[in-house]
CSV table of N, CA and C in Angstrom, one decimal:
chain,number,residue,atom,x,y,z
Y,1,UNK,N,-13.7,2.6,9.8
Y,1,UNK,CA,-12.7,1.6,9.7
Y,1,UNK,C,-11.5,2.2,9.0
Y,2,UNK,N,-10.3,1.7,9.2
Y,2,UNK,CA,-9.1,2.2,8.6
Y,2,UNK,C,-8.4,1.2,7.8
Y,3,UNK,N,-8.0,1.6,6.6
Y,3,UNK,CA,-7.3,0.7,5.7
Y,3,UNK,C,-5.9,1.1,5.5
Y,4,UNK,N,-4.9,0.2,5.7
Y,4,UNK,CA,-3.5,0.4,5.5
Y,4,UNK,C,-3.2,-0.2,4.1
Y,5,UNK,N,-2.8,0.7,3.2
Y,5,UNK,CA,-2.3,0.2,1.9
Y,5,UNK,C,-0.8,0.1,1.9
Y,6,UNK,N,-0.3,-1.0,1.3
Y,6,UNK,CA,1.1,-1.1,1.2
Y,6,UNK,C,1.6,-1.4,-0.2
Y,7,UNK,N,2.6,-0.6,-0.7
Y,7,UNK,CA,3.2,-0.8,-2.0
Y,7,UNK,C,4.6,-1.3,-1.7
Y,8,UNK,N,4.8,-2.7,-1.7
Y,8,UNK,CA,6.1,-3.2,-1.3
Y,8,UNK,C,7.2,-2.9,-2.3
Y,9,UNK,N,8.4,-2.7,-1.8
Y,9,UNK,CA,9.6,-2.6,-2.6
Y,9,UNK,C,10.8,-3.0,-1.7
Y,10,UNK,N,11.8,-3.5,-2.3
Y,10,UNK,CA,12.9,-4.0,-1.6
Y,10,UNK,C,13.8,-2.8,-1.1
Y,11,UNK,N,13.7,-1.6,-1.7
Y,11,UNK,CA,14.4,-0.4,-1.2
Y,11,UNK,C,13.5,0.6,-0.6
Y,12,UNK,N,12.3,0.8,-1.2
Y,12,UNK,CA,11.3,1.7,-0.7
Y,12,UNK,C,10.0,1.0,-0.6
Y,13,UNK,N,9.4,0.9,0.5
Y,13,UNK,CA,8.0,0.4,0.7
Y,13,UNK,C,7.1,1.6,1.1
Y,14,UNK,N,6.1,1.8,0.2
Y,14,UNK,CA,5.2,2.9,0.5
Y,14,UNK,C,4.0,2.4,1.3
Y,15,UNK,N,3.5,3.3,2.2
Y,15,UNK,CA,2.4,3.0,3.0
Y,15,UNK,C,1.4,4.2,2.9
Y,16,UNK,N,0.1,3.9,3.0
Y,16,UNK,CA,-0.9,4.9,3.0
Y,16,UNK,C,-2.1,4.4,3.9
Y,17,UNK,N,-2.6,5.3,4.7
Y,17,UNK,CA,-3.7,4.9,5.6
Y,17,UNK,C,-4.9,5.9,5.3
Y,18,UNK,N,-6.0,5.3,5.0
Y,18,UNK,CA,-7.3,6.0,4.8
Y,18,UNK,C,-8.3,5.5,5.8
Y,19,UNK,N,-9.1,6.4,6.2
Y,19,UNK,CA,-10.3,6.1,7.1
Y,19,UNK,C,-11.5,6.1,6.2
Y,20,UNK,N,-12.3,5.1,6.3
Y,20,UNK,CA,-13.5,5.0,5.5
Y,20,UNK,C,-14.7,5.3,6.4
Y,21,UNK,N,-15.3,6.4,5.9
Y,21,UNK,CA,-16.5,6.9,6.7
Y,21,UNK,C,-17.7,6.9,5.7
Y,22,UNK,N,-18.5,5.9,5.8
Y,22,UNK,CA,-19.6,5.7,4.8
Y,22,UNK,C,-19.0,5.4,3.4
Y,23,UNK,N,-19.4,6.3,2.5
Y,23,UNK,CA,-18.9,6.2,1.1
Y,23,UNK,C,-17.7,7.1,0.9
Y,24,UNK,N,-17.2,7.7,1.9
Y,24,UNK,CA,-16.1,8.7,1.8
Y,24,UNK,C,-14.8,8.1,2.4
Y,25,UNK,N,-13.7,8.3,1.7
Y,25,UNK,CA,-12.4,7.9,2.2
Y,25,UNK,C,-11.6,9.2,2.6
Y,26,UNK,N,-11.1,9.2,3.8
Y,26,UNK,CA,-10.4,10.3,4.3
Y,26,UNK,C,-8.9,10.0,4.5
Y,27,UNK,N,-8.1,10.9,4.1
Y,27,UNK,CA,-6.6,10.7,4.3
Y,27,UNK,C,-6.3,10.7,5.8
Y,28,UNK,N,-5.5,9.8,6.2
Y,28,UNK,CA,-5.0,9.7,7.6
Y,28,UNK,C,-3.4,10.0,7.6
Y,29,UNK,N,-2.7,9.2,6.8
Y,29,UNK,CA,-1.2,9.3,6.8
Y,29,UNK,C,-0.7,8.6,5.6
Y,30,UNK,N,0.5,8.9,5.2
Y,30,UNK,CA,1.2,8.2,4.2
Y,30,UNK,C,2.7,8.5,4.3
Y,31,UNK,N,3.5,7.6,3.7
Y,31,UNK,CA,4.9,7.8,3.7
Y,31,UNK,C,5.7,6.6,3.1
Y,32,UNK,N,6.9,6.6,3.4
Y,32,UNK,CA,7.8,5.5,2.8
Y,32,UNK,C,8.7,5.0,3.9
Y,33,UNK,N,8.8,3.7,3.9
Y,33,UNK,CA,9.8,3.0,4.7
Y,33,UNK,C,11.0,2.8,3.8
Y,34,UNK,N,12.1,3.4,4.1
Y,34,UNK,CA,13.3,3.4,3.3
Y,34,UNK,C,14.3,2.4,3.8
Y,35,UNK,N,14.4,1.3,3.1
Y,35,UNK,CA,15.3,0.2,3.5
Y,35,UNK,C,16.7,0.4,3.0
Y,36,UNK,N,16.9,1.3,2.0
Y,36,UNK,CA,18.2,1.6,1.5
Y,36,UNK,C,18.8,0.5,0.6
Y,37,UNK,N,20.1,0.5,0.5
Y,37,UNK,CA,20.8,-0.4,-0.4
Y,37,UNK,C,21.7,-1.4,0.3
Y,38,UNK,N,21.6,-1.5,1.6
Y,38,UNK,CA,22.5,-2.3,2.4
Y,38,UNK,C,22.3,-3.8,2.2
Y,39,UNK,N,22.7,-4.6,3.2
Y,39,UNK,CA,22.6,-6.0,3.2
Y,39,UNK,C,21.1,-6.3,3.1
Y,40,UNK,N,20.7,-7.3,2.2
Y,40,UNK,CA,19.3,-7.5,1.9
Y,40,UNK,C,18.5,-8.0,3.1
Y,41,UNK,N,19.1,-8.8,4.0
Y,41,UNK,CA,18.4,-9.3,5.2
Y,41,UNK,C,18.1,-8.1,6.1
Y,42,UNK,N,19.0,-7.2,6.2
Y,42,UNK,CA,18.8,-6.0,7.0
Y,42,UNK,C,17.6,-5.1,6.4
Y,43,UNK,N,17.6,-5.1,5.1
Y,43,UNK,CA,16.5,-4.3,4.5
Y,43,UNK,C,15.1,-5.0,4.8
Y,44,UNK,N,15.1,-6.3,4.8
Y,44,UNK,CA,13.8,-7.0,5.1
Y,44,UNK,C,13.4,-6.7,6.5
Y,45,UNK,N,14.4,-6.7,7.4
Y,45,UNK,CA,14.1,-6.3,8.8
Y,45,UNK,C,13.6,-4.9,8.9
Y,46,UNK,N,14.1,-4.0,8.2
Y,46,UNK,CA,13.7,-2.6,8.2
Y,46,UNK,C,12.2,-2.5,7.7
Y,47,UNK,N,11.9,-3.2,6.7
Y,47,UNK,CA,10.5,-3.2,6.2
Y,47,UNK,C,9.6,-3.8,7.2
Y,48,UNK,N,9.9,-5.0,7.8
Y,48,UNK,CA,9.1,-5.6,8.8
Y,48,UNK,C,8.9,-4.7,10.0
Y,49,UNK,N,10.0,-4.1,10.5
Y,49,UNK,CA,9.9,-3.2,11.6
Y,49,UNK,C,9.1,-1.9,11.3
Y,50,UNK,N,9.3,-1.4,10.1
Y,50,UNK,CA,8.6,-0.2,9.6
Y,50,UNK,C,7.1,-0.4,9.6
Y,51,UNK,N,6.7,-1.6,9.0
Y,51,UNK,CA,5.2,-1.8,8.9
Y,51,UNK,C,4.6,-2.0,10.3
Y,52,UNK,N,5.4,-2.7,11.2
Y,52,UNK,CA,4.9,-2.8,12.6
Y,52,UNK,C,4.7,-1.5,13.2
Y,53,UNK,N,5.7,-0.6,13.0
Y,53,UNK,CA,5.6,0.8,13.6
Y,53,UNK,C,4.3,1.5,13.0
Y,54,UNK,N,4.1,1.4,11.7
Y,54,UNK,CA,3.0,2.1,11.1
Y,54,UNK,C,1.7,1.5,11.6
Y,55,UNK,N,1.6,0.2,11.8
Y,55,UNK,CA,0.4,-0.4,12.3
Y,55,UNK,C,0.2,0.1,13.8
Y,56,UNK,N,1.2,0.2,14.5
Y,56,UNK,CA,1.1,0.6,15.9
Y,56,UNK,C,0.7,2.1,16.0
Y,57,UNK,N,1.1,2.9,15.1
Y,57,UNK,CA,0.8,4.3,15.1
Y,57,UNK,C,-0.6,4.6,14.7
Y,58,UNK,N,-1.1,3.9,13.6
Y,58,UNK,CA,-2.3,4.3,12.9
Y,58,UNK,C,-3.5,3.3,13.2
Y,59,UNK,N,-3.2,2.2,13.8
Y,59,UNK,CA,-4.2,1.2,14.1
Y,59,UNK,C,-5.2,0.9,13.0
Y,60,UNK,N,-4.7,0.4,11.9
Y,60,UNK,CA,-5.7,0.0,10.8
Y,60,UNK,C,-6.5,-1.2,11.2
Y,61,UNK,N,-7.7,-1.3,10.6
Y,61,UNK,CA,-8.5,-2.5,10.9
Y,61,UNK,C,-8.3,-3.6,9.8
Y,62,UNK,N,-7.7,-3.2,8.7
Y,62,UNK,CA,-7.4,-4.1,7.6
Y,62,UNK,C,-6.3,-3.6,6.8
Y,63,UNK,N,-5.7,-4.5,6.0
Y,63,UNK,CA,-4.5,-4.2,5.1
Y,63,UNK,C,-4.8,-4.6,3.7
Y,64,UNK,N,-4.4,-3.7,2.8
Y,64,UNK,CA,-4.5,-4.0,1.3
Y,64,UNK,C,-3.0,-3.9,0.8
Y,65,UNK,N,-2.6,-5.0,0.1
Y,65,UNK,CA,-1.2,-5.0,-0.4
Y,65,UNK,C,-1.2,-5.3,-1.9
Y,66,UNK,N,-0.3,-4.6,-2.6
Y,66,UNK,CA,-0.2,-4.8,-4.0
Y,66,UNK,C,0.5,-6.1,-4.2
Y,67,UNK,N,0.0,-6.9,-5.2
Y,67,UNK,CA,0.5,-8.2,-5.5
Y,67,UNK,C,1.8,-8.0,-6.3
Y,68,UNK,N,2.7,-9.0,-6.3
Y,68,UNK,CA,3.9,-8.9,-7.0
Y,68,UNK,C,3.6,-9.1,-8.5
Y,69,UNK,N,4.2,-8.3,-9.3
Y,69,UNK,CA,4.0,-8.4,-10.8
Y,69,UNK,C,5.2,-9.2,-11.3
Y,70,UNK,N,5.0,-9.7,-12.5
Y,70,UNK,CA,6.1,-10.5,-13.2
Y,70,UNK,C,7.2,-9.5,-13.6
Y,71,UNK,N,8.4,-9.7,-13.2
Y,71,UNK,CA,9.5,-8.8,-13.6
Y,71,UNK,C,10.4,-9.5,-14.6
Y,72,UNK,N,11.0,-8.8,-15.5
Y,72,UNK,CA,12.0,-9.4,-16.5
Y,72,UNK,C,13.2,-10.0,-15.8
Y,73,UNK,N,13.6,-9.4,-14.7
Y,73,UNK,CA,14.7,-9.9,-13.9
Y,73,UNK,C,14.3,-10.8,-12.8
Y,74,UNK,N,14.6,-12.0,-12.8
Y,74,UNK,CA,14.2,-13.0,-11.8
Y,74,UNK,C,14.7,-12.6,-10.4
Y,75,UNK,N,15.9,-12.1,-10.3
Y,75,UNK,CA,16.4,-11.7,-9.0
Y,75,UNK,C,15.6,-10.6,-8.4
Y,76,UNK,N,15.3,-9.6,-9.2
Y,76,UNK,CA,14.5,-8.5,-8.7
Y,76,UNK,C,13.1,-8.9,-8.3
Y,77,UNK,N,12.5,-9.9,-9.0
Y,77,UNK,CA,11.2,-10.4,-8.7
Y,77,UNK,C,11.2,-11.1,-7.4
Y,78,UNK,N,12.3,-11.9,-7.1
Y,78,UNK,CA,12.4,-12.6,-5.9
Y,78,UNK,C,12.6,-11.7,-4.7
Y,79,UNK,N,13.4,-10.7,-4.9
Y,79,UNK,CA,13.6,-9.7,-3.8
Y,79,UNK,C,12.3,-8.9,-3.5
Y,80,UNK,N,11.6,-8.6,-4.5
Y,80,UNK,CA,10.3,-7.9,-4.3
Y,80,UNK,C,9.4,-8.8,-3.6
Y,81,UNK,N,9.3,-10.1,-3.9
Y,81,UNK,CA,8.5,-11.0,-3.2
Y,81,UNK,C,8.8,-11.2,-1.8
Y,82,UNK,N,10.1,-11.2,-1.5
Y,82,UNK,CA,10.6,-11.3,-0.1
Y,82,UNK,C,10.2,-10.0,0.7
Y,83,UNK,N,10.4,-8.9,0.0
Y,83,UNK,CA,10.0,-7.6,0.7
Y,83,UNK,C,8.5,-7.6,1.0
Y,84,UNK,N,7.7,-8.0,0.1
Y,84,UNK,CA,6.3,-8.1,0.2
Y,84,UNK,C,6.0,-9.1,1.4
Y,85,UNK,N,6.7,-10.2,1.5
Y,85,UNK,CA,6.5,-11.2,2.5
Y,85,UNK,C,6.8,-10.6,3.9
Y,86,UNK,N,7.8,-9.7,4.0
Y,86,UNK,CA,8.2,-9.1,5.3
Y,86,UNK,C,7.0,-8.2,5.7
Y,87,UNK,N,6.4,-7.4,4.7
Y,87,UNK,CA,5.3,-6.6,5.1
Y,87,UNK,C,4.1,-7.4,5.5
Y,88,UNK,N,3.8,-8.5,4.8
Y,88,UNK,CA,2.7,-9.3,5.1
Y,88,UNK,C,2.8,-9.9,6.5
Y,89,UNK,N,4.0,-10.4,6.8
Y,89,UNK,CA,4.3,-11.0,8.1
Y,89,UNK,C,4.0,-10.0,9.3
Y,90,UNK,N,4.4,-8.7,9.0
Y,90,UNK,CA,4.1,-7.7,10.0
Y,90,UNK,C,2.6,-7.5,10.2
Y,91,UNK,N,1.8,-7.5,9.1
Y,91,UNK,CA,0.4,-7.4,9.3
Y,91,UNK,C,-0.2,-8.7,10.0
Y,92,UNK,N,0.3,-9.8,9.6
Y,92,UNK,CA,-0.1,-11.1,10.2
Y,92,UNK,C,0.1,-11.1,11.7
Y,93,UNK,N,1.2,-10.5,12.2
Y,93,UNK,CA,1.5,-10.4,13.6
Y,93,UNK,C,0.4,-9.8,14.4
Y,94,UNK,N,-0.3,-8.9,13.8
Y,94,UNK,CA,-1.5,-8.2,14.4
Y,94,UNK,C,-2.8,-8.9,14.1
Y,95,UNK,N,-2.8,-10.0,13.3
Y,95,UNK,CA,-4.0,-10.7,12.9
Y,95,UNK,C,-4.9,-9.9,12.1
Y,96,UNK,N,-4.4,-8.9,11.3
Y,96,UNK,CA,-5.2,-8.1,10.5
Y,96,UNK,C,-5.6,-8.8,9.2
Y,97,UNK,N,-6.9,-8.6,8.8
Y,97,UNK,CA,-7.3,-9.2,7.5
Y,97,UNK,C,-6.5,-8.5,6.4
Y,98,UNK,N,-6.1,-9.3,5.4
Y,98,UNK,CA,-5.3,-8.8,4.3
Y,98,UNK,C,-6.0,-9.1,3.0
Y,99,UNK,N,-6.0,-8.1,2.1
Y,99,UNK,CA,-6.5,-8.3,0.8
Y,99,UNK,C,-5.4,-7.9,-0.2
Y,100,UNK,N,-5.4,-8.6,-1.3
Y,100,UNK,CA,-4.3,-8.4,-2.3
Y,100,UNK,C,-4.9,-7.9,-3.6
Y,101,UNK,N,-4.3,-7.0,-4.2
Y,101,UNK,CA,-4.7,-6.4,-5.5
Y,101,UNK,C,-3.5,-6.3,-6.5
Y,102,UNK,N,-3.8,-6.6,-7.7
Y,102,UNK,CA,-2.8,-6.4,-8.8
Y,102,UNK,C,-2.7,-4.9,-9.1
Y,103,UNK,N,-1.6,-4.5,-9.6
Y,103,UNK,CA,-1.4,-3.1,-10.1
Y,103,UNK,C,-2.5,-2.7,-11.1
Y,104,UNK,N,-2.9,-3.6,-11.9
Y,104,UNK,CA,-3.9,-3.4,-12.9
Y,104,UNK,C,-5.3,-3.1,-12.2
Y,105,UNK,N,-5.6,-3.9,-11.2
Y,105,UNK,CA,-6.9,-3.7,-10.4
Y,105,UNK,C,-6.9,-2.3,-9.7
Y,106,UNK,N,-5.7,-2.0,-9.1
Y,106,UNK,CA,-5.6,-0.7,-8.4
Y,106,UNK,C,-5.8,0.5,-9.3
Y,107,UNK,N,-5.1,0.4,-10.4
Y,107,UNK,CA,-5.1,1.5,-11.4
Y,107,UNK,C,-6.5,1.7,-12.0
Y,108,UNK,N,-7.1,0.5,-12.3
Y,108,UNK,CA,-8.5,0.5,-12.8
Y,108,UNK,C,-9.5,1.2,-11.8
Y,109,UNK,N,-9.3,0.8,-10.6
Y,109,UNK,CA,-10.2,1.4,-9.5
Y,109,UNK,C,-10.0,2.8,-9.3
Y,110,UNK,N,-8.8,3.3,-9.4
Y,110,UNK,CA,-8.5,4.7,-9.0
Y,110,UNK,C,-8.5,5.7,-10.3
Y,111,UNK,N,-8.0,5.2,-11.4
Y,111,UNK,CA,-7.8,6.1,-12.5
Y,111,UNK,C,-8.9,5.8,-13.6
Y,112,UNK,N,-9.4,4.5,-13.6
Y,112,UNK,CA,-10.3,4.1,-14.6
Y,112,UNK,C,-9.7,3.4,-15.8
Y,113,UNK,N,-8.3,3.3,-15.7
Y,113,UNK,CA,-7.5,2.6,-16.8
Y,113,UNK,C,-6.5,1.8,-16.1
Y,114,UNK,N,-6.4,0.5,-16.4
Y,114,UNK,CA,-5.5,-0.4,-15.8
Y,114,UNK,C,-4.0,-0.2,-16.2
Y,115,UNK,N,-3.8,0.6,-17.2
Y,115,UNK,CA,-2.4,0.8,-17.6
Y,115,UNK,C,-2.0,2.3,-17.4
Y,116,UNK,N,-2.6,2.9,-16.4
Y,116,UNK,CA,-2.3,4.4,-16.1
Y,116,UNK,C,-0.9,4.5,-15.7
Y,117,UNK,N,-0.3,5.7,-15.9
Y,117,UNK,CA,1.0,6.0,-15.5
Y,117,UNK,C,1.1,6.5,-14.1
Y,118,UNK,N,2.2,6.5,-13.4
Y,118,UNK,CA,2.4,6.9,-12.0
Y,118,UNK,C,1.8,8.3,-11.8
Y,119,UNK,N,2.2,9.3,-12.7
Y,119,UNK,CA,1.7,10.7,-12.4
Y,119,UNK,C,0.1,10.7,-12.4
Y,120,UNK,N,-0.5,9.9,-13.2
Y,120,UNK,CA,-2.0,9.8,-13.2
Y,120,UNK,C,-2.5,9.3,-11.9
Y,121,UNK,N,-1.9,8.3,-11.4
Y,121,UNK,CA,-2.3,7.7,-10.1
Y,121,UNK,C,-2.1,8.7,-9.0
Y,122,UNK,N,-1.0,9.4,-9.0
Y,122,UNK,CA,-0.7,10.5,-8.0
Y,122,UNK,C,-1.8,11.6,-8.1
Y,123,UNK,N,-2.1,12.0,-9.3
Y,123,UNK,CA,-3.1,13.1,-9.4
Y,123,UNK,C,-4.5,12.6,-8.9
Y,124,UNK,N,-4.9,11.4,-9.2
Y,124,UNK,CA,-6.2,10.9,-8.8
Y,124,UNK,C,-6.2,10.7,-7.3
Y,125,UNK,N,-5.1,10.2,-6.7
Y,125,UNK,CA,-5.1,10.1,-5.3
Y,125,UNK,C,-5.2,11.4,-4.6
Y,126,UNK,N,-4.5,12.4,-5.2
Y,126,UNK,CA,-4.6,13.8,-4.6
Y,126,UNK,C,-6.0,14.3,-4.7
Y,127,UNK,N,-6.7,14.1,-5.8
Y,127,UNK,CA,-8.0,14.6,-6.0
Y,127,UNK,C,-9.0,13.8,-5.1
Y,128,UNK,N,-8.9,12.5,-5.0
Y,128,UNK,CA,-9.9,11.7,-4.3
Y,128,UNK,C,-9.8,12.0,-2.8
Y,129,UNK,N,-8.6,12.3,-2.3
Y,129,UNK,CA,-8.3,12.5,-0.9
Y,129,UNK,C,-8.2,14.0,-0.5
Y,130,UNK,N,-8.4,14.9,-1.5
Y,130,UNK,CA,-8.4,16.3,-1.3
Y,130,UNK,C,-7.1,16.8,-0.7
Y,131,UNK,N,-6.0,16.3,-1.2
Y,131,UNK,CA,-4.7,16.7,-0.7
Y,131,UNK,C,-4.2,18.0,-1.4
Y,132,UNK,N,-3.3,18.7,-0.7
Y,132,UNK,CA,-2.8,19.9,-1.2
Y,132,UNK,C,-1.7,19.7,-2.3
Y,133,UNK,N,-1.1,18.5,-2.3
Y,133,UNK,CA,-0.1,18.2,-3.3
Y,133,UNK,C,-0.1,16.8,-3.6
Y,134,UNK,N,0.6,16.4,-4.7
Y,134,UNK,CA,0.7,15.0,-5.1
Y,134,UNK,C,1.6,14.3,-4.0
Y,135,UNK,N,1.1,13.1,-3.5
Y,135,UNK,CA,2.0,12.4,-2.6
Y,135,UNK,C,3.2,11.8,-3.4
Y,136,UNK,N,4.3,11.5,-2.7
Y,136,UNK,CA,5.4,10.8,-3.3
Y,136,UNK,C,4.9,9.6,-4.0
Y,137,UNK,N,5.6,9.2,-5.0
Y,137,UNK,CA,5.1,8.1,-5.9
Y,137,UNK,C,4.8,6.8,-5.2
Y,138,UNK,N,5.7,6.3,-4.3
Y,138,UNK,CA,5.4,5.0,-3.6
Y,138,UNK,C,4.3,5.2,-2.6
Y,139,UNK,N,4.2,6.3,-1.9
Y,139,UNK,CA,3.1,6.6,-1.0
Y,139,UNK,C,1.8,6.7,-1.7
Y,140,UNK,N,1.8,7.3,-2.9
Y,140,UNK,CA,0.6,7.4,-3.7
Y,140,UNK,C,0.1,6.0,-4.1
Y,141,UNK,N,1.0,5.2,-4.5
Y,141,UNK,CA,0.7,3.8,-4.9
Y,141,UNK,C,0.0,3.1,-3.7
Y,142,UNK,N,0.6,3.3,-2.5
Y,142,UNK,CA,0.0,2.6,-1.3
Y,142,UNK,C,-1.3,3.2,-1.0
Y,143,UNK,N,-1.5,4.5,-1.1
Y,143,UNK,CA,-2.8,5.1,-0.9
Y,143,UNK,C,-3.8,4.6,-1.9
Y,144,UNK,N,-3.4,4.5,-3.2
Y,144,UNK,CA,-4.2,4.0,-4.2
Y,144,UNK,C,-4.7,2.5,-3.9
Y,145,UNK,N,-3.8,1.7,-3.3
Y,145,UNK,CA,-4.1,0.4,-2.9
Y,145,UNK,C,-5.2,0.4,-1.8
Y,146,UNK,N,-5.0,1.3,-0.8
Y,146,UNK,CA,-6.0,1.4,0.3
Y,146,UNK,C,-7.3,1.9,-0.3
Y,147,UNK,N,-7.3,2.9,-1.2
Y,147,UNK,CA,-8.5,3.4,-1.8
Y,147,UNK,C,-9.2,2.3,-2.6
Y,148,UNK,N,-8.5,1.5,-3.4
Y,148,UNK,CA,-9.0,0.4,-4.1
Y,148,UNK,C,-9.8,-0.5,-3.2
Y,149,UNK,N,-9.2,-0.9,-2.1
Y,149,UNK,CA,-9.9,-1.8,-1.2
Y,149,UNK,C,-11.1,-1.1,-0.6
Y,150,UNK,N,-11.0,0.1,-0.2
Y,150,UNK,CA,-12.2,0.9,0.3
Y,150,UNK,C,-13.3,0.9,-0.7
Y,151,UNK,N,-13.0,1.1,-2.0
Y,151,UNK,CA,-14.0,1.1,-3.0
Y,151,UNK,C,-14.7,-0.2,-3.2
Y,152,UNK,N,-13.8,-1.3,-3.1
Y,152,UNK,CA,-14.4,-2.6,-3.2
Y,152,UNK,C,-15.3,-3.0,-2.1
Y,153,UNK,N,-15.0,-2.5,-0.9
Y,153,UNK,CA,-15.8,-2.8,0.3
Y,153,UNK,C,-17.2,-2.1,0.2
Y,154,UNK,N,-17.1,-0.8,-0.3
Y,154,UNK,CA,-18.3,-0.1,-0.4
Y,154,UNK,C,-19.0,0.3,0.9
Y,155,UNK,N,-20.0,1.2,0.9
Y,155,UNK,CA,-20.6,1.7,2.1
Y,155,UNK,C,-21.3,0.6,2.9
Y,156,UNK,N,-21.7,-0.5,2.3
Y,156,UNK,CA,-22.4,-1.5,3.0
Y,156,UNK,C,-21.6,-2.2,4.1
Y,157,UNK,N,-20.3,-2.0,4.1
Y,157,UNK,CA,-19.4,-2.6,5.1
Y,157,UNK,C,-19.1,-1.7,6.2
Y,158,UNK,N,-19.7,-0.5,6.2
Y,158,UNK,CA,-19.4,0.5,7.3
Y,158,UNK,C,-19.7,-0.1,8.6
Y,159,UNK,N,-18.7,0.0,9.5
Y,159,UNK,CA,-18.9,-0.5,10.9
Y,159,UNK,C,-18.7,-2.0,11.1
Y,160,UNK,N,-18.4,-2.7,10.0
Y,160,UNK,CA,-18.2,-4.2,10.1
Y,160,UNK,C,-16.8,-4.6,10.4
Y,161,UNK,N,-15.9,-3.6,10.2
Y,161,UNK,CA,-14.5,-4.0,10.4
Y,161,UNK,C,-14.0,-3.7,11.8
C-alpha cells in the first residue's frame, strides 16, 4: 500500500509518498507544491491541481494530512485551513481514505517527542527511510505524516488497502 502524506501550507505544501511493505516503509517520492505569493484563490487552485498531479503520478491508496494548528494570527490560520481544504478536496476527488494527525502526534510517532524541532524531524525521516540527505523541511514534514500513518496501521493491515 502507498501512503501520501501532506503538510499543507498556503505558500508551500509538502508531499511525501511511502510504500508500506509489511513493517517496513520505503521512500517513493517527496517534494513541494509551491503556490507562491500571488492572489490567494490562485494559490488554492495551485495546491488543488498539485495534489491531483501527485496522486495521478504516485497512485497512493490512502492519504494522511496534518491537522491545522492554532495560530496566533487568525488570518494566517484561516488561510492555512483553506489550503488544507484544497488538498483534502483533491484527495476526495479520488475517493481516497483520509486520516488526520496533529503535529504533536506526528512528531511523537517519528521522533519520540511531541515538541521536536524541524531538524530533528528531518533527521529521523532521513534515518527511517534510509535517504542520502535530509529532505526539504516541508517535504520532511509530509513524509513524517505518511510514516506516522504507516506506523499507526502496523503490519496487520498489509494488503488491506
